[in-house]
PDB file of C-alpha atoms in Angstrom:
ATOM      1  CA  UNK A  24      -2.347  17.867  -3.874  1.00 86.00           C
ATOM      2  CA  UNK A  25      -2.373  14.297  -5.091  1.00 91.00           C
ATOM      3  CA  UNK A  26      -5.478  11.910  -5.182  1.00 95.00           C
ATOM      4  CA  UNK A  27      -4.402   7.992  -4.603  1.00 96.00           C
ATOM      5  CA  UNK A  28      -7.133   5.732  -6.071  1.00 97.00           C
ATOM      6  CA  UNK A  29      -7.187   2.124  -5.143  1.00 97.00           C
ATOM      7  CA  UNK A  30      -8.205  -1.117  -6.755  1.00 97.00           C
ATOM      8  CA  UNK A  31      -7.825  -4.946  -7.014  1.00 97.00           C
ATOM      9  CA  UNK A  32      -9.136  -5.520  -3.602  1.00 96.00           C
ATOM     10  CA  UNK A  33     -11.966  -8.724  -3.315  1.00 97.00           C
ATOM     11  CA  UNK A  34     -12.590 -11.808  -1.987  1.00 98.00           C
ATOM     12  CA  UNK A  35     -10.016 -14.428  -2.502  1.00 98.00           C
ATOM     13  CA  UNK A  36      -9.277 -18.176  -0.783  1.00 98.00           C
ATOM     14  CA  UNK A  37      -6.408 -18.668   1.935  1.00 98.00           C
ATOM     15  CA  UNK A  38      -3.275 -19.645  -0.178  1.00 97.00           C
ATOM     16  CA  UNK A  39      -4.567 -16.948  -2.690  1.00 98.00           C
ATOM     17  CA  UNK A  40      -3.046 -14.233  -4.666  1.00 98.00           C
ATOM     18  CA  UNK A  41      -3.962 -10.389  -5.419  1.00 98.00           C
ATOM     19  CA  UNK A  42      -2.646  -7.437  -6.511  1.00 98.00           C
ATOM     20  CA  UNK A  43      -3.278  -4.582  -5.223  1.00 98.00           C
ATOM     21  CA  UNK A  44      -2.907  -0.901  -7.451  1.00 98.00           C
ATOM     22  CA  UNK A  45      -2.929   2.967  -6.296  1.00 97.00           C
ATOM     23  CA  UNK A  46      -3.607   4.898  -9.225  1.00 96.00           C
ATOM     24  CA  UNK A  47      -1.586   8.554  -8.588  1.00 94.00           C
ATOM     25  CA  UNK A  48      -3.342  12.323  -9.868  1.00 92.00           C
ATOM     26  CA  UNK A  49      -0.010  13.259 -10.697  1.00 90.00           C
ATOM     27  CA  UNK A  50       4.026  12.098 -10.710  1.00 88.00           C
ATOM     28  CA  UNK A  51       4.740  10.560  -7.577  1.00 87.00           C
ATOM     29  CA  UNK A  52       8.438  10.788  -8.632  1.00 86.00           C
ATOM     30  CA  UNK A  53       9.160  13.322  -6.134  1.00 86.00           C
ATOM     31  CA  UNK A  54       7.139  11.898  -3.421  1.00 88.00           C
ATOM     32  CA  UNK A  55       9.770  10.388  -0.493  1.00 91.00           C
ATOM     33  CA  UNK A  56       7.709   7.614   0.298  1.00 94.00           C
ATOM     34  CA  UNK A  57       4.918   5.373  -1.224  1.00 96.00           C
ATOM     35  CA  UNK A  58       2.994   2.807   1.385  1.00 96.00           C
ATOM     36  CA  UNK A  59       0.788   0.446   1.750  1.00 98.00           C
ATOM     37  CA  UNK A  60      -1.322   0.260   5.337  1.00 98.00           C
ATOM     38  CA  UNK A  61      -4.037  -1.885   6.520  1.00 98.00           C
ATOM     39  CA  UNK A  62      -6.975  -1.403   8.701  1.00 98.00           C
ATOM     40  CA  UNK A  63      -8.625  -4.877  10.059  1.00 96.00           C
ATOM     41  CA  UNK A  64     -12.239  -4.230  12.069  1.00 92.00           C
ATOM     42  CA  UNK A  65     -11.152  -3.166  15.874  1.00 94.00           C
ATOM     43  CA  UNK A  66      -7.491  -2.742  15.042  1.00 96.00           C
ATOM     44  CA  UNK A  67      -5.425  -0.446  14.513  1.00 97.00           C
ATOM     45  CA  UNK A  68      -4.339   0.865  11.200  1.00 97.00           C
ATOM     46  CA  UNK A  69      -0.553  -0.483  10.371  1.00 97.00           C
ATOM     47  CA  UNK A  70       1.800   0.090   7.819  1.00 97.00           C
ATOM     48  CA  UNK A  71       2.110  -2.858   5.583  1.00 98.00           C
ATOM     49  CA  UNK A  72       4.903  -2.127   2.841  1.00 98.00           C
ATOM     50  CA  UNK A  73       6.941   1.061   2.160  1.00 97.00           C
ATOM     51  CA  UNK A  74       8.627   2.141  -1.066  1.00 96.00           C
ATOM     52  CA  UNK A  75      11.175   5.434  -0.869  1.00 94.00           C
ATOM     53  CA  UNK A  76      12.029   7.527  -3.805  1.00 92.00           C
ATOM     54  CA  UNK A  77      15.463   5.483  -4.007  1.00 91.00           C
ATOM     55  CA  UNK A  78      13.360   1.838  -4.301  1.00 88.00           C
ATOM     56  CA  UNK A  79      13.793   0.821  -0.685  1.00 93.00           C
ATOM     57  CA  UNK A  80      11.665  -1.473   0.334  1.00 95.00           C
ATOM     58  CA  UNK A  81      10.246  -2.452   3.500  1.00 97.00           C
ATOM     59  CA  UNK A  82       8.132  -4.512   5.240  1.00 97.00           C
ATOM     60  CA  UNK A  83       6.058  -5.770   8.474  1.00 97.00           C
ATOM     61  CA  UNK A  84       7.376  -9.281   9.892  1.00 97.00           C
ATOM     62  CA  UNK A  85       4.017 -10.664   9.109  1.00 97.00           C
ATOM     63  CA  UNK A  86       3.965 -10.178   5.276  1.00 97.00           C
ATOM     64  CA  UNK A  87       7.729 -10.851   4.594  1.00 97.00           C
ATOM     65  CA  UNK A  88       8.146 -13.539   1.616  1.00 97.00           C
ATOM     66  CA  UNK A  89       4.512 -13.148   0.721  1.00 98.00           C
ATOM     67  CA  UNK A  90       3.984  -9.649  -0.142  1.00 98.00           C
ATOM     68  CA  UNK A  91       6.221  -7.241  -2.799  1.00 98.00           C
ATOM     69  CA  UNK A  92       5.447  -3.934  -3.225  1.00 97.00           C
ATOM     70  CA  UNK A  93       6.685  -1.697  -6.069  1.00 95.00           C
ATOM     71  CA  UNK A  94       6.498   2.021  -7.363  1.00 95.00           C
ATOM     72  CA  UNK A  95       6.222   3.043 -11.209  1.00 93.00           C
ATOM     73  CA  UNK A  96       7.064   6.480 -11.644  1.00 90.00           C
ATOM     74  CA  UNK A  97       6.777   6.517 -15.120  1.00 92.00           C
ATOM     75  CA  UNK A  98       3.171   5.577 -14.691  1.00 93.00           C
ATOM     76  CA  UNK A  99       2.302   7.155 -11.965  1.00 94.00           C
ATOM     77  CA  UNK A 100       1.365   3.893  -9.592  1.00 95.00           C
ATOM     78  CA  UNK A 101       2.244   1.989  -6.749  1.00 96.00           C
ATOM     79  CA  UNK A 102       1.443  -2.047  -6.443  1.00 97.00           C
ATOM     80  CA  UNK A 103       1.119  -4.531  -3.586  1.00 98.00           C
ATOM     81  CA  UNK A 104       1.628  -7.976  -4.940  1.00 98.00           C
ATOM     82  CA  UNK A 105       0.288 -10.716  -1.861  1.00 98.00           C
ATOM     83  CA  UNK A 106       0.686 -14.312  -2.404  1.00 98.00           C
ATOM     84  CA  UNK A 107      -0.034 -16.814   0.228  1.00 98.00           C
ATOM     85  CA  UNK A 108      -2.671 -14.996   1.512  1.00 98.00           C
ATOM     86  CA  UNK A 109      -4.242 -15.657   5.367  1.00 98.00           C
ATOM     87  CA  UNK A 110      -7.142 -15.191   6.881  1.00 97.00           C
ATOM     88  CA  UNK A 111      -5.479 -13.094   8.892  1.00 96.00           C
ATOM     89  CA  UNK A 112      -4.752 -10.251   5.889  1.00 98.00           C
ATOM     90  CA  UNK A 113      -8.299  -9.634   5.927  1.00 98.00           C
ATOM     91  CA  UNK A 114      -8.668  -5.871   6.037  1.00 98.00           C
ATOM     92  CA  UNK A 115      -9.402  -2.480   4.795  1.00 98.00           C
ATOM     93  CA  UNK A 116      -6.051  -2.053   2.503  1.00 98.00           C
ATOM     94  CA  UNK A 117      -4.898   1.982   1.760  1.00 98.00           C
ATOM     95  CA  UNK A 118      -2.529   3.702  -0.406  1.00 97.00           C
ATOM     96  CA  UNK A 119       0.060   6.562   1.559  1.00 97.00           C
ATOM     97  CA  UNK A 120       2.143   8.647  -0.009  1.00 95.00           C
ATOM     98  CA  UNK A 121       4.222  11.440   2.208  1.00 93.00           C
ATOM     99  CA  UNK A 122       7.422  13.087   2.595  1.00 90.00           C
ATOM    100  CA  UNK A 123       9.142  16.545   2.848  1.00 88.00           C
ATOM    101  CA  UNK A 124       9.194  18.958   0.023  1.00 82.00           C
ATOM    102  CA  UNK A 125       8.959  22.746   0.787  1.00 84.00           C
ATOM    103  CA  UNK A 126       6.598  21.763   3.322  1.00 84.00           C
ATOM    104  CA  UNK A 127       5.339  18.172   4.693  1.00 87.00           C
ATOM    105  CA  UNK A 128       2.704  16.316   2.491  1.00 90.00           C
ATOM    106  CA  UNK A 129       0.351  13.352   3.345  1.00 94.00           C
ATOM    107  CA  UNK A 130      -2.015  11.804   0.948  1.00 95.00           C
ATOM    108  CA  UNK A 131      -4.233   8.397   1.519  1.00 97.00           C
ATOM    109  CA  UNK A 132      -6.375   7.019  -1.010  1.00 97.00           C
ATOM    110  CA  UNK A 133     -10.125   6.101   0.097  1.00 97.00           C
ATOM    111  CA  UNK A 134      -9.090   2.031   0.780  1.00 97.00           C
ATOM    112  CA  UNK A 135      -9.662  -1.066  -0.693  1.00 97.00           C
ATOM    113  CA  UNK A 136     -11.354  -4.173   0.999  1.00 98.00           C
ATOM    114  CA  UNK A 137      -9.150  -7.747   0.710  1.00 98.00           C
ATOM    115  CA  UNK A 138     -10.852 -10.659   2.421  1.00 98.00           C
ATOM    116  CA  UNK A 139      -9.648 -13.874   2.865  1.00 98.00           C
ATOM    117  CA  UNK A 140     -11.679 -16.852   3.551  1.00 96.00           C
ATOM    118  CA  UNK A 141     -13.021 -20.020   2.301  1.00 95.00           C
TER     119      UNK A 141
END
C-alpha cells in the first residue's frame, strides 16, 4: 500500500502559477503510472497529466503548453507545474498512482483545492 499526500494547492489570480506536489509512503519507482486528475463542483473527475515509469508524458487538450508534470523517483514525488492558469482550472486537484504488478494497484491521495479567480 502507498499513501499519496498532496500540497501546493490555494488561491491564485488568472494568468497565475502553482505547483502542485504528491508526497509518496514509499518508492514509486515501480509504480506504471503517476497522474494527476481533477474534480470541478458538478463535474466529473478527469485525468489531467500522466507520467509512466519510462517518463511519458501526457496530457488533456485543455492544459497543453500550460501545465508539466514530472515524477522523482529518487524522492519519492510527483509534481504538476500550471502556468497560465484559468478560471476554468478551478477544482479539487488529486494525486493517482496505478499499474500492474503481481496484482493491479490503485492509490489516490485525499486532493488538493486550486482556485482561480480575481
Amino acid at each position: 500500500q502507498v499513501q499519496l499526500v498532496e500540497s501546493g494547492g490555494g488561491l491564485v489570480q488568472p494568468g497565475g502559477s502553482l505547483r502542485l506536489s504528491c508526497a509518496a509512503s514509499r518508492s514509486i519507482f515501480s509504480i506504471n503510472a503517476m497522474g494527476w486528475y481533477r474534480q470541478a463542483p458538478g463535474k466529473q473527475r478527469e485525468l489531467v497529466a500522466v507520467v509512466t515509469s519510462h517518463g511519458i508524458t501526457k496530457y488533456v487538450d485543455s492544459v497543453k503548453g500550460r501545465f508539466t508534470a514530472s515524477r522523482d523517483s529518487t524522492k519519492n514525488t510527483v509534481s504538476l507545474l500550471m502556468n497560465s492558469l484559468k478560471p476554468e482550472d478551478t477544482a479539487v486537484y488529486y494525486c493517482r498512482g496505478w499499474g500492474l504488478g503481481l496484482e493491479l494497484y490503485d492509490y489516490w491521495g485525499q486532493g488538493t483545492q486550486v482556485t482561480v479567480s480575481s
